PDB file of C-alpha atoms in Angstrom:
ATOM      1  CA  MET D 263      25.672  27.507 -49.645  1.00  0.00           C
ATOM      2  CA  THR D 264      24.517  28.292 -45.965  1.00  0.00           C
ATOM      3  CA  ASP D 265      22.801  25.852 -43.850  1.00  0.00           C
ATOM      4  CA  THR D 266      19.092  26.725 -43.221  1.00  0.00           C
ATOM      5  CA  PRO D 267      18.714  27.262 -39.409  1.00  0.00           C
ATOM      6  CA  LYS D 268      16.747  24.696 -37.538  1.00  0.00           C
ATOM      7  CA  PRO D 269      13.491  25.974 -36.333  1.00  0.00           C
ATOM      8  CA  THR D 270      13.155  26.400 -32.465  1.00  0.00           C
ATOM      9  CA  PRO D 271      11.339  23.398 -31.032  1.00  0.00           C
ATOM     10  CA  PRO D 272       8.101  24.691 -28.974  1.00  0.00           C
ATOM     11  CA  MET D 273       9.316  22.972 -25.894  1.00  0.00           C
ATOM     12  CA  ARG D 274      12.446  22.571 -24.105  1.00  0.00           C
ATOM     13  CA  ALA D 275      13.373  20.369 -21.039  1.00  0.00           C
ATOM     14  CA  ALA D 276      16.001  20.040 -18.390  1.00  0.00           C
ATOM     15  CA  ILE D 277      16.587  17.389 -15.831  1.00  0.00           C
ATOM     16  CA  ILE D 278      17.672  18.699 -12.459  1.00  0.00           C
ATOM     17  CA  PRO D 279      18.401  15.703  -9.966  1.00  0.00           C
ATOM     18  CA  VAL D 280      17.181  16.419  -6.301  1.00  0.00           C
ATOM     19  CA  THR D 281      17.038  14.646  -3.015  1.00  0.00           C
ATOM     20  CA  PRO D 282      19.417  11.891  -1.668  1.00  0.00           C
ATOM     21  CA  LEU D 283      17.306   9.652  -4.048  1.00  0.00           C
ATOM     22  CA  GLN D 284      18.438  11.507  -7.154  1.00  0.00           C
ATOM     23  CA  GLN D 285      14.916  12.089  -8.395  1.00  0.00           C
ATOM     24  CA  ASN D 286      14.664  13.563 -11.799  1.00  0.00           C
ATOM     25  CA  CYS D 287      12.943  16.818 -11.329  1.00  0.00           C
ATOM     26  CA  SER D 288      12.134  18.274 -14.807  1.00  0.00           C
ATOM     27  CA  LEU D 289      12.163  21.835 -15.789  1.00  0.00           C
ATOM     28  CA  ILE D 290       9.952  22.256 -18.897  1.00  0.00           C
ATOM     29  CA  TRP D 291       9.228  25.570 -20.712  1.00  0.00           C
ATOM     30  CA  CYS D 292       7.593  27.032 -23.679  1.00  0.00           C
ATOM     31  CA  THR D 293      10.229  28.597 -25.929  1.00  0.00           C
ATOM     32  CA  ALA D 294       7.739  31.143 -27.433  1.00  0.00           C
ATOM     33  CA  THR D 295       6.882  32.640 -24.059  1.00  0.00           C
ATOM     34  CA  MET D 296       9.884  31.379 -21.796  1.00  0.00           C
ATOM     35  CA  LYS D 297       7.110  30.391 -19.173  1.00  0.00           C
ATOM     36  CA  GLY D 298       7.701  27.132 -17.463  1.00  0.00           C
ATOM     37  CA  ALA D 299       6.861  24.430 -14.872  1.00  0.00           C
ATOM     38  CA  LEU D 300       8.858  22.305 -12.431  1.00  0.00           C
ATOM     39  CA  VAL D 301       7.611  18.749 -12.530  1.00  0.00           C
ATOM     40  CA  ASP D 302       8.103  16.932  -9.255  1.00  0.00           C
ATOM     41  CA  PRO D 303      10.227  19.435  -7.202  1.00  0.00           C
ATOM     42  CA  GLY D 304      10.681  17.126  -4.201  1.00  0.00           C
ATOM     43  CA  GLY D 305      13.601  18.889  -2.701  1.00  0.00           C
ATOM     44  CA  ASP D 306      16.796  21.105  -3.028  1.00  0.00           C
ATOM     45  CA  LEU D 307      14.837  24.142  -3.757  1.00  0.00           C
ATOM     46  CA  ASP D 308      17.831  26.418  -3.997  1.00  0.00           C
ATOM     47  CA  LYS D 309      19.326  24.219  -6.617  1.00  0.00           C
ATOM     48  CA  LEU D 310      15.858  24.143  -8.368  1.00  0.00           C
ATOM     49  CA  LYS D 311      15.610  27.983  -8.452  1.00  0.00           C
ATOM     50  CA  GLU D 312      19.127  28.377  -9.503  1.00  0.00           C
ATOM     51  CA  GLY D 313      18.342  26.015 -12.601  1.00  0.00           C
ATOM     52  CA  VAL D 314      15.445  28.058 -13.452  1.00  0.00           C
ATOM     53  CA  ALA D 315      17.265  31.278 -13.245  1.00  0.00           C
ATOM     54  CA  LYS D 316      20.083  29.952 -15.441  1.00  0.00           C
ATOM     55  CA  ALA D 317      17.670  28.816 -18.116  1.00  0.00           C
ATOM     56  CA  GLY D 318      16.077  32.284 -18.251  1.00  0.00           C
ATOM     57  CA  VAL D 319      12.568  30.728 -17.453  1.00  0.00           C
ATOM     58  CA  THR D 320       9.725  32.365 -15.695  1.00  0.00           C
ATOM     59  CA  LEU D 321       8.053  29.719 -13.515  1.00  0.00           C
ATOM     60  CA  GLU D 322       4.221  29.483 -13.980  1.00  0.00           C
ATOM     61  CA  LYS D 323       3.201  26.547 -12.092  1.00  0.00           C
ATOM     62  CA  ILE D 324       4.292  23.257 -10.509  1.00  0.00           C
ATOM     63  CA  LEU D 325       3.171  19.872 -11.809  1.00  0.00           C
ATOM     64  CA  VAL D 326       3.156  16.660  -9.757  1.00  0.00           C
ATOM     65  CA  THR D 327       3.250  13.040 -11.157  1.00  0.00           C
ATOM     66  CA  HIS D 328       2.543  11.271  -7.628  1.00  0.00           C
ATOM     67  CA  GLY D 329       2.567  11.642  -4.092  1.00  0.00           C
ATOM     68  CA  HIS D 330       5.852  10.147  -3.037  1.00  0.00           C
ATOM     69  CA  LEU D 331       8.379  12.190  -0.728  1.00  0.00           C
ATOM     70  CA  ASP D 332      11.131  12.488  -3.323  1.00  0.00           C
ATOM     71  CA  HIS D 333       8.804  13.805  -5.852  1.00  0.00           C
ATOM     72  CA  CYS D 334       6.705  16.416  -4.164  1.00  0.00           C
ATOM     73  CA  GLY D 335       8.019  16.645  -0.513  1.00  0.00           C
ATOM     74  CA  GLN D 336       8.827  20.439  -1.041  1.00  0.00           C
ATOM     75  CA  ALA D 337       6.490  21.264  -3.769  1.00  0.00           C
ATOM     76  CA  GLY D 338       4.024  22.979  -1.355  1.00  0.00           C
ATOM     77  CA  MET D 339       6.988  24.985   0.221  1.00  0.00           C
ATOM     78  CA  LEU D 340       8.027  26.030  -3.302  1.00  0.00           C
ATOM     79  CA  ALA D 341       4.484  26.871  -4.187  1.00  0.00           C
ATOM     80  CA  GLU D 342       4.017  29.028  -1.150  1.00  0.00           C
ATOM     81  CA  GLU D 343       7.222  30.823  -1.358  1.00  0.00           C
ATOM     82  CA  LEU D 344       6.865  31.698  -5.121  1.00  0.00           C
ATOM     83  CA  GLY D 345       2.979  32.137  -5.229  1.00  0.00           C
ATOM     84  CA  LEU D 346       2.537  29.157  -7.655  1.00  0.00           C
ATOM     85  CA  ASP D 347      -0.365  26.842  -8.369  1.00  0.00           C
ATOM     86  CA  ILE D 348       0.289  23.114  -8.097  1.00  0.00           C
ATOM     87  CA  GLU D 349      -1.580  20.820 -10.666  1.00  0.00           C
ATOM     88  CA  GLY D 350      -1.474  17.083 -10.038  1.00  0.00           C
ATOM     89  CA  PRO D 351      -1.600  14.300  -9.194  1.00  0.00           C
ATOM     90  CA  HIS D 352      -4.818  12.357  -9.416  1.00  0.00           C
ATOM     91  CA  GLU D 353      -6.719  12.576  -6.257  1.00  0.00           C
ATOM     92  CA  ASP D 354      -6.210   8.859  -5.470  1.00  0.00           C
ATOM     93  CA  ASP D 355      -2.753   9.917  -4.131  1.00  0.00           C
ATOM     94  CA  ARG D 356      -4.168  12.166  -1.558  1.00  0.00           C
ATOM     95  CA  PHE D 357      -3.332   9.815   1.151  1.00  0.00           C
ATOM     96  CA  TRP D 358       0.472  10.139   0.240  1.00  0.00           C
ATOM     97  CA  ILE D 359       0.471  13.875   0.316  1.00  0.00           C
ATOM     98  CA  ASP D 360      -1.346  13.978   3.416  1.00  0.00           C
ATOM     99  CA  GLN D 361       1.467  12.054   5.229  1.00  0.00           C
ATOM    100  CA  LEU D 362       4.282  13.936   3.938  1.00  0.00           C
ATOM    101  CA  ASP D 363       4.805  15.834   7.185  1.00  0.00           C
ATOM    102  CA  ASP D 364       5.366  12.268   8.870  1.00  0.00           C
ATOM    103  CA  ASP D 365       7.321  10.699   5.824  1.00  0.00           C
ATOM    104  CA  GLY D 366       9.929  13.560   5.801  1.00  0.00           C
ATOM    105  CA  PRO D 367      11.602  12.825   9.281  1.00  0.00           C
ATOM    106  CA  ARG D 368      11.333   9.054   8.748  1.00  0.00           C
ATOM    107  CA  TRP D 369      13.652   9.486   5.598  1.00  0.00           C
ATOM    108  CA  GLY D 370      15.717  12.367   7.024  1.00  0.00           C
ATOM    109  CA  MET D 371      14.227  14.908   4.626  1.00  0.00           C
ATOM    110  CA  VAL D 372      12.245  18.049   4.944  1.00  0.00           C
ATOM    111  CA  ALA D 373       8.778  17.691   3.604  1.00  0.00           C
ATOM    112  CA  LYS D 374       5.455  19.347   3.967  1.00  0.00           C
ATOM    113  CA  SER D 375       1.881  18.288   3.119  1.00  0.00           C
ATOM    114  CA  PHE D 376      -0.124  20.421   0.772  1.00  0.00           C
ATOM    115  CA  THR D 377      -3.444  20.438  -1.238  1.00  0.00           C
ATOM    116  CA  PRO D 378      -2.883  20.884  -4.892  1.00  0.00           C
ATOM    117  CA  THR D 379      -4.567  23.812  -6.618  1.00  0.00           C
ATOM    118  CA  ARG D 380      -6.084  21.261  -8.970  1.00  0.00           C
ATOM    119  CA  TRP D 381      -6.208  17.463  -8.872  1.00  0.00           C
ATOM    120  CA  LEU D 382      -6.080  15.837 -12.355  1.00  0.00           C
ATOM    121  CA  LYS D 383      -7.808  12.961 -13.896  1.00  0.00           C
ATOM    122  CA  HIS D 384      -7.245  11.027 -17.094  1.00  0.00           C
ATOM    123  CA  GLY D 385      -8.078  13.104 -20.250  1.00  0.00           C
ATOM    124  CA  ASP D 386      -7.394  16.461 -18.597  1.00  0.00           C
ATOM    125  CA  THR D 387      -4.907  18.856 -20.102  1.00  0.00           C
ATOM    126  CA  VAL D 388      -2.342  21.235 -18.353  1.00  0.00           C
ATOM    127  CA  THR D 389      -0.768  24.414 -20.112  1.00  0.00           C
ATOM    128  CA  VAL D 390       2.702  25.827 -19.666  1.00  0.00           C
ATOM    129  CA  GLY D 391       3.011  28.991 -21.737  1.00  0.00           C
ATOM    130  CA  GLU D 392       1.568  28.113 -25.017  1.00  0.00           C
ATOM    131  CA  LEU D 393       2.138  24.457 -24.777  1.00  0.00           C
ATOM    132  CA  THR D 394      -0.626  22.000 -23.920  1.00  0.00           C
ATOM    133  CA  LEU D 395       0.267  18.666 -22.264  1.00  0.00           C
ATOM    134  CA  ASP D 396      -2.105  15.634 -22.117  1.00  0.00           C
ATOM    135  CA  VAL D 397      -2.746  14.041 -18.603  1.00  0.00           C
ATOM    136  CA  ILE D 398      -2.692  10.199 -18.549  1.00  0.00           C
ATOM    137  CA  HIS D 399      -3.532   8.423 -15.472  1.00  0.00           C
ATOM    138  CA  CYS D 400      -1.311   5.596 -14.884  1.00  0.00           C
ATOM    139  CA  PRO D 401      -1.954   3.729 -11.528  1.00  0.00           C
ATOM    140  CA  GLY D 402       0.215   0.800 -10.344  1.00  0.00           C
ATOM    141  CA  HIS D 403       3.263   2.414  -8.627  1.00  0.00           C
ATOM    142  CA  THR D 404       0.785   4.636  -6.737  1.00  0.00           C
ATOM    143  CA  PRO D 405      -3.056   4.804  -7.411  1.00  0.00           C
ATOM    144  CA  GLY D 406      -3.089   8.391  -8.421  1.00  0.00           C
ATOM    145  CA  HIS D 407       0.034   8.619 -10.612  1.00  0.00           C
ATOM    146  CA  VAL D 408      -0.232  10.667 -13.851  1.00  0.00           C
ATOM    147  CA  VAL D 409       1.960  11.032 -16.709  1.00  0.00           C
ATOM    148  CA  PHE D 410       2.390  14.326 -18.819  1.00  0.00           C
ATOM    149  CA  PHE D 411       2.673  14.011 -22.445  1.00  0.00           C
ATOM    150  CA  HIS D 412       3.449  16.706 -25.199  1.00  0.00           C
ATOM    151  CA  GLU D 413       2.289  15.174 -28.492  1.00  0.00           C
ATOM    152  CA  PRO D 414       3.846  17.623 -30.801  1.00  0.00           C
ATOM    153  CA  SER D 415       7.278  16.972 -29.244  1.00  0.00           C
ATOM    154  CA  ARG D 416       6.817  13.387 -28.892  1.00  0.00           C
ATOM    155  CA  PHE D 417       7.834  13.746 -25.151  1.00  0.00           C
ATOM    156  CA  ALA D 418       6.560  12.513 -21.979  1.00  0.00           C
ATOM    157  CA  ILE D 419       7.356  12.855 -18.322  1.00  0.00           C
ATOM    158  CA  VAL D 420       6.485   9.433 -16.805  1.00  0.00           C
ATOM    159  CA  GLY D 421       7.549   9.690 -13.019  1.00  0.00           C
ATOM    160  CA  ASP D 422       8.078   6.395 -11.533  1.00  0.00           C
ATOM    161  CA  VAL D 423       5.727   4.341 -13.970  1.00  0.00           C
ATOM    162  CA  LEU D 424       8.546   3.305 -16.256  1.00  0.00           C
ATOM    163  CA  PHE D 425      12.422   3.506 -16.386  1.00  0.00           C
ATOM    164  CA  GLN D 426      15.082   2.639 -18.767  1.00  0.00           C
ATOM    165  CA  GLY D 427      15.356  -1.216 -18.340  1.00  0.00           C
ATOM    166  CA  SER D 428      12.886  -1.223 -15.378  1.00  0.00           C
ATOM    167  CA  ILE D 429       9.446  -0.323 -14.114  1.00  0.00           C
ATOM    168  CA  GLY D 430       8.015   1.270 -10.788  1.00  0.00           C
ATOM    169  CA  ARG D 431       7.980  -0.483  -7.571  1.00  0.00           C
ATOM    170  CA  THR D 432       4.564  -1.837  -6.677  1.00  0.00           C
ATOM    171  CA  ASP D 433       5.167  -2.844  -2.908  1.00  0.00           C
ATOM    172  CA  PHE D 434       4.108   0.403  -1.422  1.00  0.00           C
ATOM    173  CA  PRO D 435       0.632   0.973   0.062  1.00  0.00           C
ATOM    174  CA  LYS D 436      -2.020   0.548  -2.718  1.00  0.00           C
ATOM    175  CA  GLY D 437       0.550  -0.316  -5.417  1.00  0.00           C
ATOM    176  CA  ASN D 438      -0.587  -2.911  -7.871  1.00  0.00           C
ATOM    177  CA  HIS D 439       1.584  -4.643 -10.324  1.00  0.00           C
ATOM    178  CA  GLN D 440      -0.919  -5.658 -12.813  1.00  0.00           C
ATOM    179  CA  ASP D 441      -2.296  -2.182 -12.878  1.00  0.00           C
ATOM    180  CA  LEU D 442       1.134  -0.961 -13.458  1.00  0.00           C
ATOM    181  CA  ILE D 443       1.563  -3.231 -16.495  1.00  0.00           C
ATOM    182  CA  ASP D 444      -1.578  -2.380 -17.893  1.00  0.00           C
ATOM    183  CA  SER D 445      -0.880   1.369 -17.533  1.00  0.00           C
ATOM    184  CA  ILE D 446       2.323   1.060 -19.546  1.00  0.00           C
ATOM    185  CA  THR D 447       0.986  -1.356 -22.195  1.00  0.00           C
ATOM    186  CA  GLN D 448      -2.495   0.193 -22.718  1.00  0.00           C
ATOM    187  CA  ARG D 449      -1.843   4.026 -22.013  1.00  0.00           C
ATOM    188  CA  LEU D 450       1.871   4.411 -22.836  1.00  0.00           C
ATOM    189  CA  TRP D 451       2.659   2.065 -25.751  1.00  0.00           C
ATOM    190  CA  PRO D 452      -0.146   3.377 -27.914  1.00  0.00           C
ATOM    191  CA  LEU D 453       1.413   6.843 -27.898  1.00  0.00           C
ATOM    192  CA  GLY D 454       4.078   5.705 -30.175  1.00  0.00           C
ATOM    193  CA  GLU D 455       7.475   4.020 -30.161  1.00  0.00           C
ATOM    194  CA  ASP D 456       9.309   7.281 -31.038  1.00  0.00           C
ATOM    195  CA  VAL D 457       8.259   8.985 -27.762  1.00  0.00           C
ATOM    196  CA  MET D 458      11.144   9.893 -25.660  1.00  0.00           C
ATOM    197  CA  PHE D 459      10.561  10.079 -21.954  1.00  0.00           C
ATOM    198  CA  ILE D 460      12.154  11.338 -18.729  1.00  0.00           C
ATOM    199  CA  PRO D 461      11.553   8.892 -15.985  1.00  0.00           C
ATOM    200  CA  GLY D 462      11.627   9.612 -12.125  1.00  0.00           C
ATOM    201  CA  HIS D 463      15.260   8.306 -11.779  1.00  0.00           C
ATOM    202  CA  GLY D 464      17.909   7.449 -14.118  1.00  0.00           C
ATOM    203  CA  PRO D 465      18.477   8.144 -17.823  1.00  0.00           C
ATOM    204  CA  THR D 466      15.997   8.803 -20.545  1.00  0.00           C
ATOM    205  CA  SER D 467      14.745   6.410 -23.006  1.00  0.00           C
ATOM    206  CA  THR D 468      12.117   5.830 -25.678  1.00  0.00           C
ATOM    207  CA  PHE D 469       9.038   3.795 -25.557  1.00  0.00           C
ATOM    208  CA  GLY D 470      10.181   1.931 -28.536  1.00  0.00           C
ATOM    209  CA  ARG D 471      13.413   0.940 -26.729  1.00  0.00           C
ATOM    210  CA  GLU D 472      11.613  -0.214 -23.668  1.00  0.00           C
ATOM    211  CA  ARG D 473       9.161  -2.327 -25.837  1.00  0.00           C
ATOM    212  CA  LYS D 474      12.091  -4.041 -27.289  1.00  0.00           C
ATOM    213  CA  THR D 475      14.445  -4.452 -24.378  1.00  0.00           C
ATOM    214  CA  ASN D 476      12.873  -3.886 -20.917  1.00  0.00           C
ATOM    215  CA  ALA D 477      12.757  -7.073 -18.946  1.00  0.00           C
ATOM    216  CA  PHE D 478       9.404  -6.406 -17.514  1.00  0.00           C
ATOM    217  CA  VAL D 479       7.245  -4.935 -20.246  1.00  0.00           C
ATOM    218  CA  SER D 480       8.961  -5.750 -23.529  1.00  0.00           C
ATOM    219  CA  ASP D 481       6.738  -7.439 -25.948  1.00  0.00           C
ATOM    220  CA  TYR D 482       8.876 -10.472 -25.600  1.00  0.00           C
ATOM    221  CA  ALA D 483       8.680 -10.372 -21.687  1.00  0.00           C
ATOM    222  CA  LEU D 484       4.964 -10.221 -21.927  1.00  0.00           C
ATOM    223  CA  SER D 485       4.247 -12.674 -24.649  1.00  0.00           C
TER     224      SER D 485
END
């Protein structure tokens, strides 16, 4: 008896760490069309273009979770070079993106300010090929941080909101610890414990695992 081949998932994702801060840039693509998007291309553009070519993906757009240097410092440069639209983050992060020109030299990195093609807000959707991802506004780490969620795949890209075993910093300008806790518990946990997520740094995890073990936002820690 031969095994029945597994159906191809509608979406695939690859992590390409970039910048000295080892930020998880995500390449996501629609397997039906092989059209894709880079989420948070903060730097190392040659490395990113090489990863896209290796996957055989045609880039359709750039998505941005928030305005910090390591996540979007070179997003505008890549968009300009390849003629791509940039979608995200929420407009409350405009002040971060406007100061990228100054933040780059401060951190010894090349960065360029830009204006997204489209600012995003809670409840919006973005498309990649035939995929539709929900936009979830999750302030706290930054005021305009958004999360991208593909419900059929039970998959989210959460930027610096949540990590395996930790949460995002809130000591930056306009950061807010309680807002971050509320974003995680009120907007991410209801999506389901089976949701796998790629954080902005470090290994992947699931919402269920973090609800059980995360020292900052587990049910036990918040009880």
